[in-house]
Amino acid sequence: MDLNLRIKNISIGEPSFFRGLSMFPIQSESVDPPGYLTLAEALSAGAVSVLEKSTGGVVSEVKIANHGAEKVLILEGEEIMGAKQNRTVNLTILLKEMSERAVPVTCVEAGRWAYQTQEFHVSGECHFAKARRKKQMSVTYSMRSHGERAADQSEVWNDIQEKMFSMKVSSPTSAMREVFETHADDLQAFVEAMPAVEGQAGAVFAIGPRLVGLDLFDSAPTWRKMHARLLRSYAIDAIEEEQKDGRPTFTGSLSEVLLRDLSACEQTSHDALGLGSDIRFTSPRLHGAALAWDERLIHLSAFWEEERSNPGYEENSRISRPSRRRNLRRG
């Protein structure tokens, strides 16, 4: 799949702003049901079970069994809670009907290795964006160099400890979940101030003048289901940076930045875990991953390097908030 072509054919909607976080909605014409369940939906319907890989457990993998007649989308960064310790998923997977797979995960609760429940459930949160960026990079490196989908576990634990220290959060088990629970009221304020808009299938996020990341799905219905948790994953970083000004400070043409940065990436394609192809793309400025299946871009996530994410650092073009939707084919 040509990711450049896919990005050229999206359009950017009117942005929303709150406490230093900007959300630029990516519009989609697709409103059809996506043809799969989210992990939360499948668990709620009893169609999926998520268990430790074995009775003794393995930190880096869990077992997910789809007992149902519909495919299940498991989102990169999604947190699962319970069993012997909380984890987040290393990459996006589309699990086919009536199938079972070992899924690579990373621990986000360093101080517990004992059963709370037999099965996992979905927490409703995602790995916070700052650490999700680094984790995605380490998984890409692992895939390209060793053919594995492993993350740097020590780095993940360090990122959580730094986040807790910075945000004055304590947890007896060093659980990432405590950061979100401690700041639940503030995070809910972001969700209420920055709702999903009609036809939105994804978003680009910026904190102050700095582009941070983007997530894009194949349909608007999927974004609506994932909107709040993904928004909170960026909002928790905005809270940490204590940016109070809700006005836009991002500068540059977002359409030009997306096209320029994606076209500069080296792309590699790998057989996905589950259905489809796992596409990895990297450059000094941008890196990301995409799951493609049946000529559809199921999910794309990308993150900018912090020191390179302000497009104004090289060029002088400035743009405040757009007054109309921008189609990237027009630039």
PDB file of N, CA, C and O in Angstrom, residues 135-161:
ATOM      1  N   LYS A 135       8.362   3.644  22.453  1.00  0.00           N
ATOM      2  CA  LYS A 135       8.070   2.215  22.393  1.00  0.00           C
ATOM      3  C   LYS A 135       7.884   1.759  20.948  1.00  0.00           C
ATOM      4  O   LYS A 135       8.386   0.698  20.549  1.00  0.00           O
ATOM      5  N   GLN A 136       7.194   2.556  20.153  1.00  0.00           N
ATOM      6  CA  GLN A 136       6.994   2.206  18.754  1.00  0.00           C
ATOM      7  C   GLN A 136       8.332   2.117  18.011  1.00  0.00           C
ATOM      8  O   GLN A 136       8.551   1.218  17.200  1.00  0.00           O
ATOM      9  N   MET A 137       9.241   3.045  18.327  1.00  0.00           N
ATOM     10  CA  MET A 137      10.567   3.011  17.709  1.00  0.00           C
ATOM     11  C   MET A 137      11.313   1.728  18.059  1.00  0.00           C
ATOM     12  O   MET A 137      11.957   1.113  17.202  1.00  0.00           O
ATOM     13  N   SER A 138      11.237   1.311  19.307  1.00  0.00           N
ATOM     14  CA  SER A 138      11.980   0.112  19.705  1.00  0.00           C
ATOM     15  C   SER A 138      11.375  -1.141  19.080  1.00  0.00           C
ATOM     16  O   SER A 138      12.103  -2.076  18.733  1.00  0.00           O
ATOM     17  N   VAL A 139      10.040  -1.166  18.908  1.00  0.00           N
ATOM     18  CA  VAL A 139       9.405  -2.313  18.250  1.00  0.00           C
ATOM     19  C   VAL A 139       9.824  -2.367  16.785  1.00  0.00           C
ATOM     20  O   VAL A 139      10.129  -3.444  16.250  1.00  0.00           O
ATOM     21  N   THR A 140       9.856  -1.217  16.111  1.00  0.00           N
ATOM     22  CA  THR A 140      10.287  -1.180  14.713  1.00  0.00           C
ATOM     23  C   THR A 140      11.723  -1.670  14.579  1.00  0.00           C
ATOM     24  O   THR A 140      12.048  -2.462  13.683  1.00  0.00           O
ATOM     25  N   TYR A 141      12.597  -1.217  15.465  1.00  0.00           N
ATOM     26  CA  TYR A 141      13.988  -1.670  15.432  1.00  0.00           C
ATOM     27  C   TYR A 141      14.063  -3.182  15.635  1.00  0.00           C
ATOM     28  O   TYR A 141      14.806  -3.879  14.933  1.00  0.00           O
ATOM     29  N   SER A 142      13.280  -3.702  16.570  1.00  0.00           N
ATOM     30  CA  SER A 142      13.279  -5.132  16.836  1.00  0.00           C
ATOM     31  C   SER A 142      12.804  -5.924  15.622  1.00  0.00           C
ATOM     32  O   SER A 142      13.365  -6.974  15.279  1.00  0.00           O
ATOM     33  N   MET A 143      11.770  -5.415  14.943  1.00  0.00           N
ATOM     34  CA  MET A 143      11.251  -6.105  13.762  1.00  0.00           C
ATOM     35  C   MET A 143      12.285  -6.134  12.648  1.00  0.00           C
ATOM     36  O   MET A 143      12.495  -7.157  11.995  1.00  0.00           O
ATOM     37  N   ARG A 144      12.934  -5.000  12.432  1.00  0.00           N
ATOM     38  CA  ARG A 144      13.866  -4.903  11.314  1.00  0.00           C
ATOM     39  C   ARG A 144      15.177  -5.636  11.577  1.00  0.00           C
ATOM     40  O   ARG A 144      15.791  -6.175  10.651  1.00  0.00           O
ATOM     41  N   SER A 145      15.587  -5.669  12.822  1.00  0.00           N
ATOM     42  CA  SER A 145      16.893  -6.259  13.125  1.00  0.00           C
ATOM     43  C   SER A 145      16.810  -7.717  13.558  1.00  0.00           C
ATOM     44  O   SER A 145      17.736  -8.497  13.292  1.00  0.00           O
ATOM     45  N   HIS A 146      15.715  -8.102  14.218  1.00  0.00           N
ATOM     46  CA  HIS A 146      15.631  -9.464  14.770  1.00  0.00           C
ATOM     47  C   HIS A 146      14.384 -10.225  14.331  1.00  0.00           C
ATOM     48  O   HIS A 146      14.244 -11.401  14.666  1.00  0.00           O
ATOM     49  N   GLY A 147      13.474  -9.560  13.602  1.00  0.00           N
ATOM     50  CA  GLY A 147      12.241 -10.222  13.202  1.00  0.00           C
ATOM     51  C   GLY A 147      11.283 -10.450  14.347  1.00  0.00           C
ATOM     52  O   GLY A 147      10.372 -11.274  14.244  1.00  0.00           O
ATOM     53  N   GLU A 148      11.473  -9.724  15.453  1.00  0.00           N
ATOM     54  CA  GLU A 148      10.594  -9.843  16.614  1.00  0.00           C
ATOM     55  C   GLU A 148       9.787  -8.563  16.802  1.00  0.00           C
ATOM     56  O   GLU A 148      10.073  -7.539  16.166  1.00  0.00           O
ATOM     57  N   ARG A 149       8.786  -8.609  17.678  1.00  0.00           N
ATOM     58  CA  ARG A 149       7.962  -7.425  17.960  1.00  0.00           C
ATOM     59  C   ARG A 149       8.156  -6.993  19.411  1.00  0.00           C
ATOM     60  O   ARG A 149       7.222  -6.693  20.126  1.00  0.00           O
ATOM     61  N   ALA A 150       9.396  -6.925  19.833  1.00  0.00           N
ATOM     62  CA  ALA A 150       9.700  -6.644  21.235  1.00  0.00           C
ATOM     63  C   ALA A 150       9.944  -5.156  21.447  1.00  0.00           C
ATOM     64  O   ALA A 150      10.463  -4.459  20.571  1.00  0.00           O
ATOM     65  N   ALA A 151       9.568  -4.680  22.634  1.00  0.00           N
ATOM     66  CA  ALA A 151       9.857  -3.308  23.043  1.00  0.00           C
ATOM     67  C   ALA A 151      10.964  -3.323  24.094  1.00  0.00           C
ATOM     68  O   ALA A 151      11.278  -4.363  24.679  1.00  0.00           O
ATOM     69  N   ASP A 152      11.542  -2.169  24.342  1.00  0.00           N
ATOM     70  CA  ASP A 152      12.563  -2.025  25.378  1.00  0.00           C
ATOM     71  C   ASP A 152      11.854  -1.872  26.723  1.00  0.00           C
ATOM     72  O   ASP A 152      11.414  -0.789  27.086  1.00  0.00           O
ATOM     73  N   GLN A 153      11.741  -2.983  27.459  1.00  0.00           N
ATOM     74  CA  GLN A 153      10.978  -2.973  28.704  1.00  0.00           C
ATOM     75  C   GLN A 153      11.569  -2.018  29.733  1.00  0.00           C
ATOM     76  O   GLN A 153      10.830  -1.307  30.426  1.00  0.00           O
ATOM     77  N   SER A 154      12.869  -1.984  29.869  1.00  0.00           N
ATOM     78  CA  SER A 154      13.495  -1.082  30.842  1.00  0.00           C
ATOM     79  C   SER A 154      13.175   0.377  30.537  1.00  0.00           C
ATOM     80  O   SER A 154      12.904   1.175  31.435  1.00  0.00           O
ATOM     81  N   GLU A 155      13.199   0.726  29.262  1.00  0.00           N
ATOM     82  CA  GLU A 155      12.884   2.097  28.863  1.00  0.00           C
ATOM     83  C   GLU A 155      11.436   2.438  29.200  1.00  0.00           C
ATOM     84  O   GLU A 155      11.138   3.544  29.663  1.00  0.00           O
ATOM     85  N   VAL A 156      10.531   1.486  28.987  1.00  0.00           N
ATOM     86  CA  VAL A 156       9.116   1.717  29.320  1.00  0.00           C
ATOM     87  C   VAL A 156       8.953   1.966  30.815  1.00  0.00           C
ATOM     88  O   VAL A 156       8.263   2.911  31.234  1.00  0.00           O
ATOM     89  N   TRP A 157       9.588   1.153  31.637  1.00  0.00           N
ATOM     90  CA  TRP A 157       9.492   1.366  33.092  1.00  0.00           C
ATOM     91  C   TRP A 157      10.095   2.719  33.489  1.00  0.00           C
ATOM     92  O   TRP A 157       9.535   3.429  34.326  1.00  0.00           O
ATOM     93  N   ASN A 158      11.224   3.070  32.891  1.00  0.00           N
ATOM     94  CA  ASN A 158      11.843   4.362  33.205  1.00  0.00           C
ATOM     95  C   ASN A 158      10.931   5.523  32.823  1.00  0.00           C
ATOM     96  O   ASN A 158      10.815   6.511  33.566  1.00  0.00           O
ATOM     97  N   ASP A 159      10.281   5.423  31.666  1.00  0.00           N
ATOM     98  CA  ASP A 159       9.373   6.480  31.235  1.00  0.00           C
ATOM     99  C   ASP A 159       8.207   6.646  32.208  1.00  0.00           C
ATOM    100  O   ASP A 159       7.776   7.769  32.494  1.00  0.00           O
ATOM    101  N   ILE A 160       7.695   5.541  32.717  1.00  0.00           N
ATOM    102  CA  ILE A 160       6.592   5.610  33.675  1.00  0.00           C
ATOM    103  C   ILE A 160       7.059   6.236  34.981  1.00  0.00           C
ATOM    104  O   ILE A 160       6.369   7.090  35.564  1.00  0.00           O
ATOM    105  N   GLN A 161       8.232   5.861  35.449  1.00  0.00           N
ATOM    106  CA  GLN A 161       8.759   6.437  36.678  1.00  0.00           C
ATOM    107  C   GLN A 161       8.984   7.945  36.534  1.00  0.00           C
ATOM    108  O   GLN A 161       8.669   8.721  37.443  1.00  0.00           O
TER     109      GLN A 161
END
